[in-house]
Amino acid sequence: MEYKVFVVEDDESIRGLYEIAFEDKFDCKSFVCAEDMFKVLDKELCDIIILDLMLPGMDGLKALSLLKAGARTKNIPVIIASAKGDENIKVRGLDAGADDYLAKPFGMLELIARVKANLRKTGAKKSDEDILECSDVKINNSEHAVYVNGQVVSLTLKEYNLLALLMKNVDCVVKRDAILSEVWDYEYVGETRTLDMHIKSLRSKLAEFSDKQLIATVRGVGYKFCKN
């Protein structure tokens, strides 16, 4: 199977490097702007997207939010490749749903390794069981939907993946570093703030439809989903 890669990059020389790097490994299509990519996505999907942040017209973060909000595109892994390498921008990108972040300049061998790693993860997710159900909560992976006592709960991509990870390990503590590795696939200084923020938001959304304590904190270790 030849994987299809979409690259959004306004620098012509960098687009050329991508095309050369992927030439014998992937079917690569490159775009100057996000608007051009979305026109093609309306007709055909790809397996992974490499997205610059500083683009003419729609910027990369806006494009990312539209990709993750779209029913057809939300599960396509996105690697941000940007000259903006400071922590706050990385956190914003990862929290918005990016699967990986590469700060320019980077080596093409590293890029290809990251692409292959994210494609492997996507393949693993596709082989997961379609239904996860415990206590008041049910996850339908084929629909990418979460139900609490039969009511649909709207979650961000990170919240969804976080809940799925905890439910796959019901009544077992999942360590903080394991959560960050599995859900974010990235280590960065802001992990404590980011993880705690997502747990708080997830608890709040689940509590709208269930009065059970579904996610417990094990201080100094991590979190677990409680069977109750």
mmCIF file of C-alpha atoms in Angstrom:
data_model
loop_
_atom_site.group_PDB
_atom_site.id
_atom_site.type_symbol
_atom_site.label_atom_id
_atom_site.label_comp_id
_atom_site.label_asym_id
_atom_site.label_seq_id
_atom_site.Cartn_x
_atom_site.Cartn_y
_atom_site.Cartn_z
ATOM 1 C CA MET A 1 0.000 0.000 0.000
ATOM 2 C CA GLU A 2 1.370 3.441 -0.968
ATOM 3 C CA TYR A 3 0.503 6.046 1.624
ATOM 4 C CA LYS A 4 -0.712 9.438 0.451
ATOM 5 C CA VAL A 5 0.899 12.507 2.054
ATOM 6 C CA PHE A 6 -0.404 16.066 1.739
ATOM 7 C CA VAL A 7 2.089 18.868 2.444
ATOM 8 C CA VAL A 8 1.027 22.491 3.023
ATOM 9 C CA GLU A 9 4.058 24.771 2.726
ATOM 10 C CA ASP A 10 4.319 28.192 1.060
ATOM 11 C CA ASP A 11 8.113 28.114 0.615
ATOM 12 C CA GLU A 12 8.780 26.672 -2.863
ATOM 13 C CA SER A 13 12.266 25.411 -2.015
ATOM 14 C CA ILE A 14 11.019 23.534 1.065
ATOM 15 C CA ARG A 15 8.132 22.042 -0.934
ATOM 16 C CA GLY A 16 10.715 20.774 -3.386
ATOM 17 C CA LEU A 17 12.694 19.130 -0.588
ATOM 18 C CA TYR A 18 9.559 17.391 0.688
ATOM 19 C CA GLU A 19 8.754 16.070 -2.777
ATOM 20 C CA ILE A 20 12.289 14.736 -3.227
ATOM 21 C CA ALA A 21 12.330 13.161 0.254
ATOM 22 C CA PHE A 22 9.000 11.396 -0.293
ATOM 23 C CA GLU A 23 9.545 10.572 -3.972
ATOM 24 C CA ASP A 24 10.261 6.838 -3.623
ATOM 25 C CA LYS A 25 8.338 6.249 -0.401
ATOM 26 C CA PHE A 26 4.955 7.991 -0.544
ATOM 27 C CA ASP A 27 2.481 9.555 -2.939
ATOM 28 C CA CYS A 28 3.064 13.236 -2.090
ATOM 29 C CA LYS A 29 0.959 16.240 -3.057
ATOM 30 C CA SER A 30 2.061 19.722 -1.995
ATOM 31 C CA PHE A 31 0.036 22.925 -1.634
ATOM 32 C CA VAL A 32 0.969 26.581 -1.234
ATOM 33 C CA CYS A 33 -1.982 27.306 1.057
ATOM 34 C CA ALA A 34 -4.521 25.474 3.217
ATOM 35 C CA GLU A 35 -7.401 26.575 1.013
ATOM 36 C CA ASP A 36 -5.944 24.616 -1.917
ATOM 37 C CA MET A 37 -5.554 21.529 0.252
ATOM 38 C CA PHE A 38 -9.187 21.655 1.410
ATOM 39 C CA LYS A 39 -10.371 21.825 -2.206
ATOM 40 C CA VAL A 40 -8.587 18.544 -2.904
ATOM 41 C CA LEU A 41 -9.732 16.968 0.391
ATOM 42 C CA ASP A 42 -13.316 17.491 -0.753
ATOM 43 C CA LYS A 43 -12.575 14.989 -3.546
ATOM 44 C CA GLU A 44 -9.963 12.670 -2.042
ATOM 45 C CA LEU A 45 -8.543 11.938 1.399
ATOM 46 C CA CYS A 46 -4.929 11.391 2.371
ATOM 47 C CA ASP A 47 -3.232 9.284 5.055
ATOM 48 C CA ILE A 48 -1.242 12.062 6.753
ATOM 49 C CA ILE A 49 -0.789 15.846 6.516
ATOM 50 C CA ILE A 50 2.332 17.954 7.077
ATOM 51 C CA LEU A 51 1.255 21.479 7.907
ATOM 52 C CA ASP A 52 3.168 24.743 8.181
ATOM 53 C CA LEU A 53 1.773 27.394 10.554
ATOM 54 C CA MET A 54 2.718 30.609 8.769
ATOM 55 C CA LEU A 55 0.747 30.415 5.546
ATOM 56 C CA PRO A 56 -0.832 32.927 3.141
ATOM 57 C CA GLY A 57 -4.549 33.259 3.758
ATOM 58 C CA MET A 58 -5.729 30.766 6.377
ATOM 59 C CA ASP A 59 -3.028 30.119 8.982
ATOM 60 C CA GLY A 60 -1.980 26.645 10.061
ATOM 61 C CA LEU A 61 -3.765 26.587 13.437
ATOM 62 C CA LYS A 62 -7.057 27.560 11.794
ATOM 63 C CA ALA A 63 -6.550 24.851 9.176
ATOM 64 C CA LEU A 64 -5.783 22.339 11.922
ATOM 65 C CA SER A 65 -8.979 23.211 13.811
ATOM 66 C CA LEU A 66 -11.034 22.757 10.631
ATOM 67 C CA LEU A 67 -9.389 19.411 9.916
ATOM 68 C CA LYS A 68 -10.123 18.106 13.406
ATOM 69 C CA ALA A 69 -13.697 19.413 13.303
ATOM 70 C CA GLY A 70 -14.478 17.763 9.975
ATOM 71 C CA ALA A 71 -16.234 14.386 10.038
ATOM 72 C CA ARG A 72 -14.161 13.098 7.088
ATOM 73 C CA THR A 73 -10.812 14.555 8.128
ATOM 74 C CA LYS A 74 -10.715 14.459 11.948
ATOM 75 C CA ASN A 75 -8.802 11.173 12.126
ATOM 76 C CA ILE A 76 -6.101 12.108 9.609
ATOM 77 C CA PRO A 77 -2.837 12.516 11.564
ATOM 78 C CA VAL A 78 -1.294 15.988 11.258
ATOM 79 C CA ILE A 79 2.363 16.852 11.773
ATOM 80 C CA ILE A 80 3.040 20.558 12.253
ATOM 81 C CA ALA A 81 6.330 21.583 10.642
ATOM 82 C CA SER A 82 7.066 25.187 11.565
ATOM 83 C CA ALA A 83 9.833 27.691 12.233
ATOM 84 C CA LYS A 84 7.823 28.666 15.324
ATOM 85 C CA GLY A 85 9.486 26.407 17.861
ATOM 86 C CA ASP A 86 8.714 28.071 21.204
ATOM 87 C CA GLU A 87 6.868 26.119 23.889
ATOM 88 C CA ASN A 88 3.598 28.073 23.810
ATOM 89 C CA ILE A 89 3.131 27.552 20.072
ATOM 90 C CA LYS A 90 3.916 23.839 20.439
ATOM 91 C CA VAL A 91 1.385 23.500 23.262
ATOM 92 C CA ARG A 92 -1.269 25.326 21.233
ATOM 93 C CA GLY A 93 -0.684 23.108 18.232
ATOM 94 C CA LEU A 94 -0.690 19.849 20.177
ATOM 95 C CA ASP A 95 -3.747 20.836 22.206
ATOM 96 C CA ALA A 96 -5.554 21.752 18.976
ATOM 97 C CA GLY A 97 -5.148 18.179 17.804
ATOM 98 C CA ALA A 98 -1.769 17.961 16.076
ATOM 99 C CA ASP A 99 -0.253 14.487 16.362
ATOM 100 C CA ASP A 100 3.343 15.668 16.213
ATOM 101 C CA TYR A 101 5.410 18.868 15.992
ATOM 102 C CA LEU A 102 8.686 19.452 14.156
ATOM 103 C CA ALA A 103 10.542 22.731 14.590
ATOM 104 C CA LYS A 104 12.416 23.944 11.499
ATOM 105 C CA PRO A 105 15.104 23.335 10.503
ATOM 106 C CA PHE A 106 14.951 19.551 10.745
ATOM 107 C CA GLY A 107 16.447 16.644 8.827
ATOM 108 C CA MET A 108 14.443 14.875 6.163
ATOM 109 C CA LEU A 109 15.352 11.484 7.633
ATOM 110 C CA GLU A 110 13.803 12.588 10.925
ATOM 111 C CA LEU A 111 10.708 13.809 9.097
ATOM 112 C CA ILE A 112 10.265 10.488 7.304
ATOM 113 C CA ALA A 113 10.742 8.611 10.595
ATOM 114 C CA ARG A 114 8.047 10.768 12.246
ATOM 115 C CA VAL A 115 5.686 10.218 9.307
ATOM 116 C CA LYS A 116 6.155 6.441 9.484
ATOM 117 C CA ALA A 117 5.673 6.442 13.275
ATOM 118 C CA ASN A 118 2.410 8.372 13.028
ATOM 119 C CA LEU A 119 1.151 6.116 10.232
ATOM 120 C CA ARG A 120 1.881 3.069 12.402
ATOM 121 C CA LYS A 121 -0.080 4.600 15.260
ATOM 122 C CA THR A 122 -3.029 5.276 12.972
ATOM 123 C CA GLY A 123 -2.973 1.676 11.794
ATOM 124 C CA ALA A 124 -2.959 0.470 15.398
ATOM 125 C CA LYS A 125 -5.911 2.659 16.275
ATOM 126 C CA LYS A 126 -7.894 1.293 13.336
ATOM 127 C CA SER A 127 -7.482 -2.251 14.682
ATOM 128 C CA ASP A 128 -8.843 -1.408 18.139
ATOM 129 C CA GLU A 129 -12.203 -2.813 19.203
ATOM 130 C CA ASP A 130 -15.082 -0.667 18.006
ATOM 131 C CA ILE A 131 -16.870 -0.497 21.369
ATOM 132 C CA LEU A 132 -15.491 0.328 24.816
ATOM 133 C CA GLU A 133 -18.112 0.263 27.564
ATOM 134 C CA CYS A 134 -17.804 0.565 31.325
ATOM 135 C CA SER A 135 -20.009 2.008 34.058
ATOM 136 C CA ASP A 136 -22.110 4.822 32.531
ATOM 137 C CA VAL A 137 -19.755 5.444 29.600
ATOM 138 C CA LYS A 138 -19.624 3.932 26.124
ATOM 139 C CA ILE A 139 -17.104 4.781 23.385
ATOM 140 C CA ASN A 140 -17.931 3.835 19.811
ATOM 141 C CA ASN A 141 -14.635 4.029 17.922
ATOM 142 C CA SER A 142 -16.195 3.434 14.515
ATOM 143 C CA GLU A 143 -18.431 6.478 15.058
ATOM 144 C CA HIS A 144 -15.757 8.335 17.054
ATOM 145 C CA ALA A 145 -18.519 9.087 19.573
ATOM 146 C CA VAL A 146 -18.857 9.041 23.365
ATOM 147 C CA TYR A 147 -22.103 8.334 25.226
ATOM 148 C CA VAL A 148 -22.801 8.761 28.942
ATOM 149 C CA ASN A 149 -26.049 7.150 30.043
ATOM 150 C CA GLY A 150 -27.118 7.185 26.412
ATOM 151 C CA GLN A 151 -26.417 10.902 25.935
ATOM 152 C CA VAL A 152 -23.844 12.072 23.386
ATOM 153 C CA VAL A 153 -20.906 13.929 24.966
ATOM 154 C CA SER A 154 -18.882 16.310 22.806
ATOM 155 C CA LEU A 155 -15.142 15.880 23.429
ATOM 156 C CA THR A 156 -12.030 17.302 21.838
ATOM 157 C CA LEU A 157 -9.711 14.828 20.117
ATOM 158 C CA LYS A 158 -7.284 14.832 23.054
ATOM 159 C CA GLU A 159 -10.112 14.341 25.574
ATOM 160 C CA TYR A 160 -11.453 11.455 23.481
ATOM 161 C CA ASN A 161 -8.060 9.741 23.288
ATOM 162 C CA LEU A 162 -7.436 10.359 26.987
ATOM 163 C CA LEU A 163 -10.776 8.808 27.965
ATOM 164 C CA ALA A 164 -10.219 5.820 25.645
ATOM 165 C CA LEU A 165 -6.779 5.170 27.166
ATOM 166 C CA LEU A 166 -8.147 5.247 30.713
ATOM 167 C CA MET A 167 -11.096 2.989 29.832
ATOM 168 C CA LYS A 168 -8.819 0.438 28.168
ATOM 169 C CA ASN A 169 -7.054 0.188 31.545
ATOM 170 C CA VAL A 170 -10.161 0.267 33.756
ATOM 171 C CA ASP A 171 -9.450 0.195 37.506
ATOM 172 C CA CYS A 172 -5.705 0.340 36.775
ATOM 173 C CA VAL A 173 -3.618 3.448 37.341
ATOM 174 C CA VAL A 174 -2.173 4.908 34.143
ATOM 175 C CA LYS A 175 0.982 6.857 34.944
ATOM 176 C CA ARG A 176 1.265 10.480 33.880
ATOM 177 C CA ASP A 177 4.248 9.891 31.604
ATOM 178 C CA ALA A 178 2.444 6.965 29.950
ATOM 179 C CA ILE A 179 -0.578 9.199 29.266
ATOM 180 C CA LEU A 180 1.599 11.917 27.755
ATOM 181 C CA SER A 181 3.442 9.412 25.586
ATOM 182 C CA GLU A 182 0.272 7.710 24.337
ATOM 183 C CA VAL A 183 -2.114 10.664 23.955
ATOM 184 C CA TRP A 184 0.282 13.478 23.051
ATOM 185 C CA ASP A 185 3.222 11.439 21.727
ATOM 186 C CA TYR A 186 5.349 14.360 22.802
ATOM 187 C CA GLU A 187 7.315 15.477 25.858
ATOM 188 C CA TYR A 188 7.314 19.146 26.713
ATOM 189 C CA VAL A 189 7.712 21.367 29.757
ATOM 190 C CA GLY A 190 4.013 22.236 30.030
ATOM 191 C CA GLU A 191 2.862 18.622 30.452
ATOM 192 C CA THR A 192 1.593 18.976 34.045
ATOM 193 C CA ARG A 193 -0.586 21.981 33.283
ATOM 194 C CA THR A 194 -1.856 20.520 30.027
ATOM 195 C CA LEU A 195 -2.728 17.053 31.365
ATOM 196 C CA ASP A 196 -4.415 18.396 34.491
ATOM 197 C CA MET A 197 -6.429 20.847 32.385
ATOM 198 C CA HIS A 198 -7.671 18.054 30.114
ATOM 199 C CA ILE A 199 -8.589 15.803 33.068
ATOM 200 C CA LYS A 200 -10.553 18.650 34.665
ATOM 201 C CA SER A 201 -12.417 19.369 31.427
ATOM 202 C CA LEU A 202 -13.142 15.674 30.813
ATOM 203 C CA ARG A 203 -14.496 15.175 34.329
ATOM 204 C CA SER A 204 -16.741 18.204 33.939
ATOM 205 C CA LYS A 205 -18.219 16.948 30.667
ATOM 206 C CA LEU A 206 -18.834 13.433 31.998
ATOM 207 C CA ALA A 207 -20.418 14.842 35.174
ATOM 208 C CA GLU A 208 -23.150 16.507 33.103
ATOM 209 C CA PHE A 209 -24.724 13.068 32.560
ATOM 210 C CA SER A 210 -23.385 10.920 35.424
ATOM 211 C CA ASP A 211 -23.117 11.491 39.172
ATOM 212 C CA LYS A 212 -20.431 8.809 39.560
ATOM 213 C CA GLN A 213 -16.761 9.563 40.159
ATOM 214 C CA LEU A 214 -15.509 8.067 36.925
ATOM 215 C CA ILE A 215 -11.911 9.331 36.865
ATOM 216 C CA ALA A 216 -9.864 9.094 40.052
ATOM 217 C CA THR A 217 -6.564 10.823 40.797
ATOM 218 C CA VAL A 218 -3.779 8.732 42.299
ATOM 219 C CA ARG A 219 -1.567 11.441 43.700
ATOM 220 C CA GLY A 220 1.994 11.452 42.490
ATOM 221 C CA VAL A 221 1.300 8.608 40.046
ATOM 222 C CA GLY A 222 -1.484 9.253 37.546
ATOM 223 C CA TYR A 223 -5.172 8.615 36.878
ATOM 224 C CA LYS A 224 -7.555 5.672 36.553
ATOM 225 C CA PHE A 225 -11.076 5.049 35.215
ATOM 226 C CA CYS A 226 -13.259 3.594 37.973
ATOM 227 C CA LYS A 227 -15.617 0.709 37.246
ATOM 228 C CA ASN A 228 -17.864 1.745 40.198
#
